[in-house]
Short mmCIF file of C-alpha atoms in Angstrom, two decimals:
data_model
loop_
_atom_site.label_atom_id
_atom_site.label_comp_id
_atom_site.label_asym_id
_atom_site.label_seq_id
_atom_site.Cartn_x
_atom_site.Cartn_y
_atom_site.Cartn_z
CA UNK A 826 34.16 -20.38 22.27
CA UNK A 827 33.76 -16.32 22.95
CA UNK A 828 35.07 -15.52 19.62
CA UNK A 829 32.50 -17.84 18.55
CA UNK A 830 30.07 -16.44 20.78
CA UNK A 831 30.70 -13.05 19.49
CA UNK A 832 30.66 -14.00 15.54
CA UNK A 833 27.37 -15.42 15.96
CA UNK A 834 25.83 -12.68 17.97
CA UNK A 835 27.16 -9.97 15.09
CA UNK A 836 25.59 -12.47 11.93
CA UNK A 837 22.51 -12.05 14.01
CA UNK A 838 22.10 -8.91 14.79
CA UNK A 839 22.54 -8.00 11.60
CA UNK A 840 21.02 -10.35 10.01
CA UNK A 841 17.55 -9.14 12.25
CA UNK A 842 18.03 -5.42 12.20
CA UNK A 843 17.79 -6.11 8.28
CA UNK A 844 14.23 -7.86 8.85
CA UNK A 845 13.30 -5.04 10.88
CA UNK A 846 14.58 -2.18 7.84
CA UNK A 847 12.60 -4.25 5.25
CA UNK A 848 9.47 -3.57 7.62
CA UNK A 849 10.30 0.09 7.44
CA UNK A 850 10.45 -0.17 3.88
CA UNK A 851 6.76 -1.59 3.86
CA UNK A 852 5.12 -0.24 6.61
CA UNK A 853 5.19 3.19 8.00
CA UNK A 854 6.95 3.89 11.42
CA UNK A 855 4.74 5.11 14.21
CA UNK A 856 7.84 6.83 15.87
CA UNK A 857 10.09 9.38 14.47
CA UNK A 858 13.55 8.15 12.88
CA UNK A 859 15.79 8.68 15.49
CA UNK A 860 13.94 7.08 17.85
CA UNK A 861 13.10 4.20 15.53
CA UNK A 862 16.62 3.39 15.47
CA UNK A 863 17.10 3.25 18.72
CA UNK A 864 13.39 1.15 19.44
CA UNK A 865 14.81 -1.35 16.56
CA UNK A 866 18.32 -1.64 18.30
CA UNK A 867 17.11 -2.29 21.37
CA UNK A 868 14.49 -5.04 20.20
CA UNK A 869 17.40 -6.33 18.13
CA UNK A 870 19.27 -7.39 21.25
CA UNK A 871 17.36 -9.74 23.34
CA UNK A 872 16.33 -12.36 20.40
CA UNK A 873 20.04 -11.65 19.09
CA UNK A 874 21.39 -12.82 22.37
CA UNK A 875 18.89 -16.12 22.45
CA UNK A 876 19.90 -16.89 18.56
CA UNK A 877 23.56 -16.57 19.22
CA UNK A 878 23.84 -18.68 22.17
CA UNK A 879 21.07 -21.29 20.62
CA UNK A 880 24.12 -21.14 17.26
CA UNK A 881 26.82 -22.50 19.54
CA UNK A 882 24.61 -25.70 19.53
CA UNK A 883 22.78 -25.83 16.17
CA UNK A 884 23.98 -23.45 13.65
CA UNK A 885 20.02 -23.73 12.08
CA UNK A 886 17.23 -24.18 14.37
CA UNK A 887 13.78 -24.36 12.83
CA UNK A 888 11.97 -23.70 16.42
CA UNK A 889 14.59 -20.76 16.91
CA UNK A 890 13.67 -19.47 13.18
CA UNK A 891 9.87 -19.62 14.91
CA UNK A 892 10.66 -17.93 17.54
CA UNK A 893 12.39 -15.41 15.96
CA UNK A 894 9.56 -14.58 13.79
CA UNK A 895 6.86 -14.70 16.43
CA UNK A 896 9.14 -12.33 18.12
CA UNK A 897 9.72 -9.81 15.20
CA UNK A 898 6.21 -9.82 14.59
CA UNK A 899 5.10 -8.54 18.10
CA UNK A 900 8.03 -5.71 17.80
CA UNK A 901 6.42 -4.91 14.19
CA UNK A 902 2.72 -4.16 15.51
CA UNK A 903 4.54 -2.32 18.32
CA UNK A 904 6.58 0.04 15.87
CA UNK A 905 4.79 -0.15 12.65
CA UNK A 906 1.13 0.52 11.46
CA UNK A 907 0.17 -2.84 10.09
CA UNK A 908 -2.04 -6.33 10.45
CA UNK A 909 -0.49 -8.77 12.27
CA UNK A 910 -0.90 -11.34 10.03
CA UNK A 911 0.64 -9.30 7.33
CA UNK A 912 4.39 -8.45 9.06
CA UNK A 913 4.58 -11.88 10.49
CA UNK A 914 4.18 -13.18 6.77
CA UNK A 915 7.28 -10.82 5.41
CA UNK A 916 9.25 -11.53 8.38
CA UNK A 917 9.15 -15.57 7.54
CA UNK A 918 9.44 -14.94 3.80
CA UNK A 919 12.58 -13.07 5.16
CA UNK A 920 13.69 -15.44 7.22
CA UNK A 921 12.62 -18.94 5.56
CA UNK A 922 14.14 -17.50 1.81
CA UNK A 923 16.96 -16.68 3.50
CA UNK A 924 17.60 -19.41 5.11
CA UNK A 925 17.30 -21.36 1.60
CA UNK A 926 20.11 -19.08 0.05
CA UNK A 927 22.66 -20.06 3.14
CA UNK A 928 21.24 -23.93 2.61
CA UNK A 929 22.67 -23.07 -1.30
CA UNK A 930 25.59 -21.67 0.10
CA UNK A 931 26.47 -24.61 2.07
CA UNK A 932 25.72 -27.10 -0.58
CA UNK A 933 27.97 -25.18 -2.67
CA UNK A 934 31.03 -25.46 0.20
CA UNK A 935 30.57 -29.11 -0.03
CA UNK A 936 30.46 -29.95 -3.55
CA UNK A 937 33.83 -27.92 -4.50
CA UNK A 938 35.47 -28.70 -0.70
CA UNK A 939 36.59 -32.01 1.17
CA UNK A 940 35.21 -30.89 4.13
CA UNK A 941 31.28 -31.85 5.04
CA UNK A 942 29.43 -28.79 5.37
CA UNK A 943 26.88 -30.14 8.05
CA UNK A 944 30.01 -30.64 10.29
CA UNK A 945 31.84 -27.47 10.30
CA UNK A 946 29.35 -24.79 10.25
CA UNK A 947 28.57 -26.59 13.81
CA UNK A 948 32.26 -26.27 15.34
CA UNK A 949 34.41 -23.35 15.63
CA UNK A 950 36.53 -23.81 12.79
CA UNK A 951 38.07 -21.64 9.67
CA UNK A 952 35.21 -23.06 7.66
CA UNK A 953 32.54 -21.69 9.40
CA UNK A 954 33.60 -18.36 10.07
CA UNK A 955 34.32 -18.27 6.35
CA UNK A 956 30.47 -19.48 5.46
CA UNK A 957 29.38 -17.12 8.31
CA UNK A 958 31.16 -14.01 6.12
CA UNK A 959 30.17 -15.12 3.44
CA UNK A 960 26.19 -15.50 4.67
CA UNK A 961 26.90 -11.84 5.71
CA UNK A 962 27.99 -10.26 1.98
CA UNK A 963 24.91 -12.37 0.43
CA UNK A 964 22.96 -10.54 3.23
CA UNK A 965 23.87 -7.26 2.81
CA UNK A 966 23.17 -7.48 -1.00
CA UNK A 967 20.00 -9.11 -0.55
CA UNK A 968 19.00 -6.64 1.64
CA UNK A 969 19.85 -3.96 -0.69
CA UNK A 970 18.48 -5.52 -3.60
CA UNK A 971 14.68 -5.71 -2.01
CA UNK A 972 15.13 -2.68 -0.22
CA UNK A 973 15.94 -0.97 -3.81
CA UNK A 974 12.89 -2.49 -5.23
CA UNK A 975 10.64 -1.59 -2.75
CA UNK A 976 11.71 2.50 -3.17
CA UNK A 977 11.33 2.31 -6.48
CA UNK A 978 7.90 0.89 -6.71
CA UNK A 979 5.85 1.59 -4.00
CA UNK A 980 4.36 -1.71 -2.97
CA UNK A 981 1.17 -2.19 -0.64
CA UNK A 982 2.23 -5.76 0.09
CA UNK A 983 -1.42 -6.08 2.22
CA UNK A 984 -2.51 -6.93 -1.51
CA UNK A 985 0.50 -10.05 -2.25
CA UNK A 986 0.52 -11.06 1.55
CA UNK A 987 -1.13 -14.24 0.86
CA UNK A 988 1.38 -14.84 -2.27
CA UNK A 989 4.34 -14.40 -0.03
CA UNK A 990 2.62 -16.88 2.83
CA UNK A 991 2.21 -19.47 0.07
CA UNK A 992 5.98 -19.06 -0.98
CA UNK A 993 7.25 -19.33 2.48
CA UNK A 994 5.67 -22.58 3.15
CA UNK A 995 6.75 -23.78 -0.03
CA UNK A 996 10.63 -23.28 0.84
CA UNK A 997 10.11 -24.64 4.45
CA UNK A 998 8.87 -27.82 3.07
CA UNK A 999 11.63 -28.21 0.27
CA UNK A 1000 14.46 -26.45 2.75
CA UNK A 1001 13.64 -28.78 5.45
CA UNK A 1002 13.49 -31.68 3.18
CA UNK A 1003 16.57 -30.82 1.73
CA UNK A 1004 17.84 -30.25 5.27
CA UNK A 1005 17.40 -33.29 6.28
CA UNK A 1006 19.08 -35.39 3.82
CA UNK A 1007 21.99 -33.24 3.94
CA UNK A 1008 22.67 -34.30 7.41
CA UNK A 1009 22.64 -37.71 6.25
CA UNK A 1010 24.32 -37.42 3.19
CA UNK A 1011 24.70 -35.59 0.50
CA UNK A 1012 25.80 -36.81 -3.69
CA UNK A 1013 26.00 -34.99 -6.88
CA UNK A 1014 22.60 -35.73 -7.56
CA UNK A 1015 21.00 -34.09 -4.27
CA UNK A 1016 22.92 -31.15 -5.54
CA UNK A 1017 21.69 -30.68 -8.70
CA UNK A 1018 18.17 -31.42 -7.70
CA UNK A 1019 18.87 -28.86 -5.06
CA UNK A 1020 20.23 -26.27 -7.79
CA UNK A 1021 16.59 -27.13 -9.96
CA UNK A 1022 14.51 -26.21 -7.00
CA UNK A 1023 16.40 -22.88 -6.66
CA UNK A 1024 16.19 -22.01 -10.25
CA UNK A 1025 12.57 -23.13 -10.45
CA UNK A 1026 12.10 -20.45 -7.12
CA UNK A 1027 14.31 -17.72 -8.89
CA UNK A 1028 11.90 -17.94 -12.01
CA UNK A 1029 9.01 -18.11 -10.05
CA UNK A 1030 10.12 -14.85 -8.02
CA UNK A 1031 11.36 -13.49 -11.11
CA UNK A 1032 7.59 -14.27 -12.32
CA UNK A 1033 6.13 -12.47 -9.82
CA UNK A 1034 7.83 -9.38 -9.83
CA UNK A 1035 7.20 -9.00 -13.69
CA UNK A 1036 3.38 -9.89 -12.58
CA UNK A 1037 3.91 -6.91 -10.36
CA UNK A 1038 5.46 -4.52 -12.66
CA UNK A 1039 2.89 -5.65 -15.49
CA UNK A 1040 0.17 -4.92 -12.71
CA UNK A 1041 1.67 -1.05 -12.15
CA UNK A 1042 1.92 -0.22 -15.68
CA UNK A 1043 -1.95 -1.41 -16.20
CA UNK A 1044 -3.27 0.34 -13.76
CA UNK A 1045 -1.19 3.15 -14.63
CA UNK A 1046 -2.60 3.36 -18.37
CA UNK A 1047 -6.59 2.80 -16.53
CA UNK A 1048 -5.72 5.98 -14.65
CA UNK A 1049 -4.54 7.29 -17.74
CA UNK A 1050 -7.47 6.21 -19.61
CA UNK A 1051 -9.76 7.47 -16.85
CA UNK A 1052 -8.02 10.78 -16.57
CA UNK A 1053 -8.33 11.91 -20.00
CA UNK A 1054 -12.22 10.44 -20.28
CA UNK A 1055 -12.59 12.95 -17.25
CA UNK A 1056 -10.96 15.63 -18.95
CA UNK A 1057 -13.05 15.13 -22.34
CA UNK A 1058 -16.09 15.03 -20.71
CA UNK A 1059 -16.27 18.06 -18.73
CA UNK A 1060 -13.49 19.83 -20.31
CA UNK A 1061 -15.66 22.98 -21.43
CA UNK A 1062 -17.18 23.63 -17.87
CA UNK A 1063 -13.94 22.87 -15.88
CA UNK A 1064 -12.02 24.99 -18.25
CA UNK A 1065 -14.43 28.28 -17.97
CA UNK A 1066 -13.82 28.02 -14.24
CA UNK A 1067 -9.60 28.16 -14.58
CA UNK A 1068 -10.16 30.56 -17.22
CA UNK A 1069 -12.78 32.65 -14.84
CA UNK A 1070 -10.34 32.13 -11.76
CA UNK A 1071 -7.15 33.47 -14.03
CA UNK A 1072 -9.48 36.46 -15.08
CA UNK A 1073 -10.40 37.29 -11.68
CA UNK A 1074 -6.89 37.25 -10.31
CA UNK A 1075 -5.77 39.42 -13.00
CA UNK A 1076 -8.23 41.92 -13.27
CA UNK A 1077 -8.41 42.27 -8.95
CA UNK A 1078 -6.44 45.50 -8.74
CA UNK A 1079 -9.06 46.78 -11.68
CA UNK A 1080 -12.18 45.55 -9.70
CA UNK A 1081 -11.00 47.27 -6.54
CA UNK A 1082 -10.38 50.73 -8.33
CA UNK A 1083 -13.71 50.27 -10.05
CA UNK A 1084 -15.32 49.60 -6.84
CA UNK A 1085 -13.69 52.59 -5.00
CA UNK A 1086 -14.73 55.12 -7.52
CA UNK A 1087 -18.37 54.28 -7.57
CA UNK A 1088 -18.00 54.52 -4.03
CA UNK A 1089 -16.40 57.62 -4.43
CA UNK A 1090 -18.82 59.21 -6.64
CA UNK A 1091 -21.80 58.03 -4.29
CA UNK A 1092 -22.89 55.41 -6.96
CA UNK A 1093 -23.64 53.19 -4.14
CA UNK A 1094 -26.49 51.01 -6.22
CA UNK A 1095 -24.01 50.44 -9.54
CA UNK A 1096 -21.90 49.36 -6.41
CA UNK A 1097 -23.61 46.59 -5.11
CA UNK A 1098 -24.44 45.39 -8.47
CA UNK A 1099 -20.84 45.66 -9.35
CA UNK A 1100 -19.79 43.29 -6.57
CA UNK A 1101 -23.06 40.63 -7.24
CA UNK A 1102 -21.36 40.35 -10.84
CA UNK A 1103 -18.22 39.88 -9.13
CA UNK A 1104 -19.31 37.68 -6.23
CA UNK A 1105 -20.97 35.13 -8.82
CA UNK A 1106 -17.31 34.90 -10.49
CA UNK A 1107 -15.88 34.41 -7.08
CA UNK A 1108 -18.49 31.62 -5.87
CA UNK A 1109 -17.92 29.64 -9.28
CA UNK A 1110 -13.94 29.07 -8.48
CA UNK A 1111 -14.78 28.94 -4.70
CA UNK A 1112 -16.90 26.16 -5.28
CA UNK A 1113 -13.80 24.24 -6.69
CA UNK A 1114 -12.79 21.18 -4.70
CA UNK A 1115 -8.75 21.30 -3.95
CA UNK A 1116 -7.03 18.18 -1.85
CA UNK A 1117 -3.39 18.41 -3.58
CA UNK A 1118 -4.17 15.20 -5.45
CA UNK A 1119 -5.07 15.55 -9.33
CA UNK A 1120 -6.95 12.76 -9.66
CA UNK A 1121 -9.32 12.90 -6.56
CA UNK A 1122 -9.68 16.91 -7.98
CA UNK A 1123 -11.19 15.48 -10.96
CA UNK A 1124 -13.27 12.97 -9.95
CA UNK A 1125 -14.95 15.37 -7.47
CA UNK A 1126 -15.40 18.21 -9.41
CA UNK A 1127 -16.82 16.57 -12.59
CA UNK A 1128 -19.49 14.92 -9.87
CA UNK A 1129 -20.05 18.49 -8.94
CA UNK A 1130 -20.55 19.95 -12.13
CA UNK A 1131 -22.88 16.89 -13.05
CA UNK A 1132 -24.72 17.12 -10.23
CA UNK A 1133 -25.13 21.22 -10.29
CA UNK A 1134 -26.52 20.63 -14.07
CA UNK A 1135 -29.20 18.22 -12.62
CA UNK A 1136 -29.74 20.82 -9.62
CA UNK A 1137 -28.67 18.56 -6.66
CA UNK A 1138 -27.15 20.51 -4.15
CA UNK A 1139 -23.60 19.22 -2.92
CA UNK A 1140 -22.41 19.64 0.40
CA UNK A 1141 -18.13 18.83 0.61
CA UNK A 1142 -16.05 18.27 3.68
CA UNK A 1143 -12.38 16.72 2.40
CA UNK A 1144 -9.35 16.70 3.80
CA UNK A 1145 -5.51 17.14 1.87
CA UNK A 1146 -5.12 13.77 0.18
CA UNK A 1147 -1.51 14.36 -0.39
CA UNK A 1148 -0.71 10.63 -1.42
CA UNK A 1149 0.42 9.45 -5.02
CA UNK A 1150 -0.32 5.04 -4.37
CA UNK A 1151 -3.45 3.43 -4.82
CA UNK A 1152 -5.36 6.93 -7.26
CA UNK A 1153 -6.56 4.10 -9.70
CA UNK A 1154 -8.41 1.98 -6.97
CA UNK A 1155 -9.60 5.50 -5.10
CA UNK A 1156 -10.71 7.12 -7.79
CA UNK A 1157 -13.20 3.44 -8.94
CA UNK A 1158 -14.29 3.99 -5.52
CA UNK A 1159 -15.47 7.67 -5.53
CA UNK A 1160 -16.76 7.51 -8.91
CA UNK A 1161 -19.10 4.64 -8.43
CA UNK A 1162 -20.43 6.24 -5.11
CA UNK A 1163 -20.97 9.01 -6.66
CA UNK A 1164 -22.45 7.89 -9.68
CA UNK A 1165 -25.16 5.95 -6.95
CA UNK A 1166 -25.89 9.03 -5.83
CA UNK A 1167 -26.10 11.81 -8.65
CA UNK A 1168 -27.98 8.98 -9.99
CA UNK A 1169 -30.64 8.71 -6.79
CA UNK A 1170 -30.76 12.33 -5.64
CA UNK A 1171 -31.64 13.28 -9.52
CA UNK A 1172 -34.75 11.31 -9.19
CA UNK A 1173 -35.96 13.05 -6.20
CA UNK A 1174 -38.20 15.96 -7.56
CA UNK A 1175 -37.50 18.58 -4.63
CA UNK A 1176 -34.14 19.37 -2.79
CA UNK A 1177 -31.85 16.74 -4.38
CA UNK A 1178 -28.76 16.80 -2.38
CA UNK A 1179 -25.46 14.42 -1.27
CA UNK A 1180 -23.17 15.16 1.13
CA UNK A 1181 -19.59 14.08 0.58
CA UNK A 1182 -17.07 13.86 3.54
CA UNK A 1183 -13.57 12.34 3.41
CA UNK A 1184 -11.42 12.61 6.16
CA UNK A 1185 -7.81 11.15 6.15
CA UNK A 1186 -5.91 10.75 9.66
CA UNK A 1187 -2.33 9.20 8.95
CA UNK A 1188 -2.62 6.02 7.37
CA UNK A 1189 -6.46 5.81 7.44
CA UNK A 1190 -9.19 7.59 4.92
CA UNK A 1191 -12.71 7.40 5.54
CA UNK A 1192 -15.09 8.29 2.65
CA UNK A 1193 -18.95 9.04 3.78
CA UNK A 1194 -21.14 9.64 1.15
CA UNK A 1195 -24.74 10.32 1.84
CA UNK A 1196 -28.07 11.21 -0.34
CA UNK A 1197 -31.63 11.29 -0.35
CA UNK A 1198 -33.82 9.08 -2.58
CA UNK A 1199 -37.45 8.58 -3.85
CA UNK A 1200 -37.08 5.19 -5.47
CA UNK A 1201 -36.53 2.65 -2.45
CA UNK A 1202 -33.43 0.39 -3.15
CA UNK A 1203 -34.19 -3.16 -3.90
CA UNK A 1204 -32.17 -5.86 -1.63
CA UNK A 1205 -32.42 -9.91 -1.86
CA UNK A 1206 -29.91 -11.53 0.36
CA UNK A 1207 -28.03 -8.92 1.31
CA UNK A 1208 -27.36 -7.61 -2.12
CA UNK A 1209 -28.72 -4.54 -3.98
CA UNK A 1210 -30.73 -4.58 -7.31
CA UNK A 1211 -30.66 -1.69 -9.75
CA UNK A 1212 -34.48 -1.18 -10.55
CA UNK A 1213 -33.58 -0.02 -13.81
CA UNK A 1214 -34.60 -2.15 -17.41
CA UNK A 1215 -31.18 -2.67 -18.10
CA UNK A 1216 -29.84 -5.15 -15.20
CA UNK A 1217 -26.72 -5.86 -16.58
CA UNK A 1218 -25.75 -2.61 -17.39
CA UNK A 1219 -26.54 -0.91 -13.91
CA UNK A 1220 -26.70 -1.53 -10.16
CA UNK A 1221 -22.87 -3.19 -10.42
CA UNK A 1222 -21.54 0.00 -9.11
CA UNK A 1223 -21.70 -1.11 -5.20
CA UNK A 1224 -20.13 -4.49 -6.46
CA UNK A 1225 -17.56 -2.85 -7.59
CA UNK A 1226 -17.15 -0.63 -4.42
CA UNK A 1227 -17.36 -3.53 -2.13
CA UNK A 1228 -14.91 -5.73 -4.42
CA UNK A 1229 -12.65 -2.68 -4.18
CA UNK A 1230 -12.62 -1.88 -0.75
CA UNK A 1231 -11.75 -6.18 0.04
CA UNK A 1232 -8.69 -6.23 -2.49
CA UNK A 1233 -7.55 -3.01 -0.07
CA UNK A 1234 -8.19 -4.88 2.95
CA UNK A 1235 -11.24 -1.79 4.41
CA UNK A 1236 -14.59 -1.60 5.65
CA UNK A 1237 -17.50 -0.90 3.58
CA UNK A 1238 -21.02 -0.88 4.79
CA UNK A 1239 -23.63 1.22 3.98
CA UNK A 1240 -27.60 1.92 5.57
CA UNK A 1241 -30.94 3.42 3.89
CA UNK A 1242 -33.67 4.70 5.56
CA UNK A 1243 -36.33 7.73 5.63
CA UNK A 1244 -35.19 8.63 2.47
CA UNK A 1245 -31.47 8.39 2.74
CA UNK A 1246 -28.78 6.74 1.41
CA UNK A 1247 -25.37 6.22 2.99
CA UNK A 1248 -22.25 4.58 2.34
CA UNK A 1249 -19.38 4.14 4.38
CA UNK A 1250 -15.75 3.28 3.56
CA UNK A 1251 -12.54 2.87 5.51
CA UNK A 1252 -9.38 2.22 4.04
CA UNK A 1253 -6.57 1.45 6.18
CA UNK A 1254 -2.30 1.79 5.45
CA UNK A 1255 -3.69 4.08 2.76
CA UNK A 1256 -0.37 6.16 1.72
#
């Protein structure tokens, strides 16, 4: 009975310190690694040492799995930033699919051994320590399997939550229903309809990961597409500033000497016109907008050089957006702000201006984007009208903001009064 005791507390520890590495994968820690490990380890050990001794009983236990879920999901929101709803969803697609692969396993035992699965995986015998190691190697591969996918496409699973809720119900209707016949009996034919159902969830999984992958590489070619549509249209201007800015920093040492004998030779006036020539060169590439991510870079500064050649003013506060997920749907959401707004503030026949502030602390960006207007916005239930001609070519932008901004889970509101226009938006688990 200890040996027992001790076989099943090892299966589950390990079998829910993987649950907790797959939320690592997905969501990002709130504590440093080393003392991750040792958070994850401790939380590990209480619900191991329930599980275990519930095993000696009933090897599966559908109000244990609960438990167990309910459980991992209140240690998740304690050591990972993430909804709720969202890490209790992955921790029962972890737990429910793999509680369908040892089902499979067991079936498996039964149809190529004399012995009746249901009755030794509940008694201490060879059998079930076998199935037990066995449920262990299947684990470890599964783990690294997922854990490989997820590092080498960077998934926001916020966006597929509701797919992998769907899919967990599914196999805890057919896994209990399968249970319980297997307890009665179990023929030939329960097996095979048992192996259909698992192929039919294989495909289906195999489905959705192509979905995904298909998904990447489109929005992958959009950013493409929009990258080089941003290049071709303000090409010209944005390459006179890198050429201006690699002119200035090579000619610097022959400004200064310049400078210094005009000074020298009391040509004070040549001087100061000298360095107004030189500070117009500098204020050009100062003006540039650098936040370490390319295509943020671009978006900005071709709003900035279309808003300079329609003489709005533009006042920028951003913080280093250092991240490389989620450019396509960032850079839809700038652009159509900012296209409101160049689009407003150039109406406006003195002082156009918009001021543009994104701030980013950890996981969480928040993009305010304010400018003033002469044309009032028109708003029936809640919605805004462009009050141009051409209806079905304009005024979608904040549709597609707010449509945006709901597919990554954020906040988007946005006020006008006394002349000004504002919009809000927070994105949260934005890495």
């Amino acid at each position: 009975m200890i040996f027992l005791f001790i076989t099943n507390f090892i299966y589950t520890f390990i079998r829910i310190f993987i649950g907790f590495l797959l939320l690592k994968d997905l969501f990002e820690s709130k504590f440093e690694n080393k003392k991750f490990f040792r958070n994850i380890l401790l939380a590990t050990l209480p619900i191991t040492l329930v599980t275990a001794i519930n095993m000696l009983l009933y090897f599966y236990s559908n109000n244990e799995l609960i438990i167990e879920c309910v459980y991992a999901t209140i240690i998740g929101t304690i050591l990972f930033i993430g909804k709720k709803r969202v890490i209790f969803v992955v921790n029962v697609f972890y737990q429910i699919s793999f509680v369908m692969i040892n089902l499979f396993i067991m079936y498996l035992i039964n149809i190529f051994s004399s012995e009746e699965g249901y009755l030794f995986i509940n008694i201490a015998s060879k059998g079930r320590y076998f199935f037990t190691f066995l449920n262990l190697i299947v684990l470890v591969i599964y783990y690294f399997f997922i854990h490989k996918f997820i590092k080498d496409n960077i998934i926001k699973i916020e966006n597929y939550y509701k797919v992998l809720a769907t899919a967990s119900l599914a196999i805890f209707l057919v896994t209990a229903y399968y249970q319980d016949i297997y307890i009665n009996s179990i023929t030939n034919i329960v097996f095979y309809q048992w192996l259909l159902w698992f192929i039919a969830f294989i495909v289906l999984m195999t489905t959705f990961l192509i979905y995904f992958k298909y998904r990447k590489i489109n929005e992958n070619v959009n950013m493409a597409i929009m990258r080089n549509s941003l290049l071709e249209s303000s090409y010209t201007d944005m390459h006179s500033i890198f050429q201006d800015n690699a002119m200035l920093c090579h000619d610097i040492n022959k400004h200064f000497m310049i400078l210094n004998k005009l000074l020298e030779t009391g040509k004070f006036d040549d001087a100061r016109q000298y360095l107004s020539n030189l500070h117009y060169l500098t204020k050009k590439v100062a003006n540039f907008i650098w936040t370490d991510n390319e295509f943020v870079d671009m978006i900005l500064n071709s709003k900035l050089l279309e808003a300079e050649k329609l003489g709005i003013n533009i006042n920028i506060n951003v913080d280093k957006i250092t991240f490389s997920d989620n450019n396509y749907d960032l850079c839809l959401i700038l652009g159509n702000l900012l296209d409101n707004a160049i689009e407003a503030s150039s109406q406006v026949n003195d002082n156009k201006w918009i001021c543009i502030t994104i701030l980013k602390n950890n996981n969480i960006m928040n993009i305010n984007i304010s400018n003033n207007y002469s044309i009032s916005p028109v708003e029936k239930n809640g919605k805004l009208y462009t009050t141009k001609l051409d209806k079905r070519s304009h005024g979608l932008g904040l549709d597609s903001v707010k449509q945006l901004v709901e597919k990554n889970e954020g906040v988007f509101n946005y006020k006008y009064e006394n002349n000004i226009f504002e919009a809000n938006v927070t994105l949260f688990n934005f890495s």
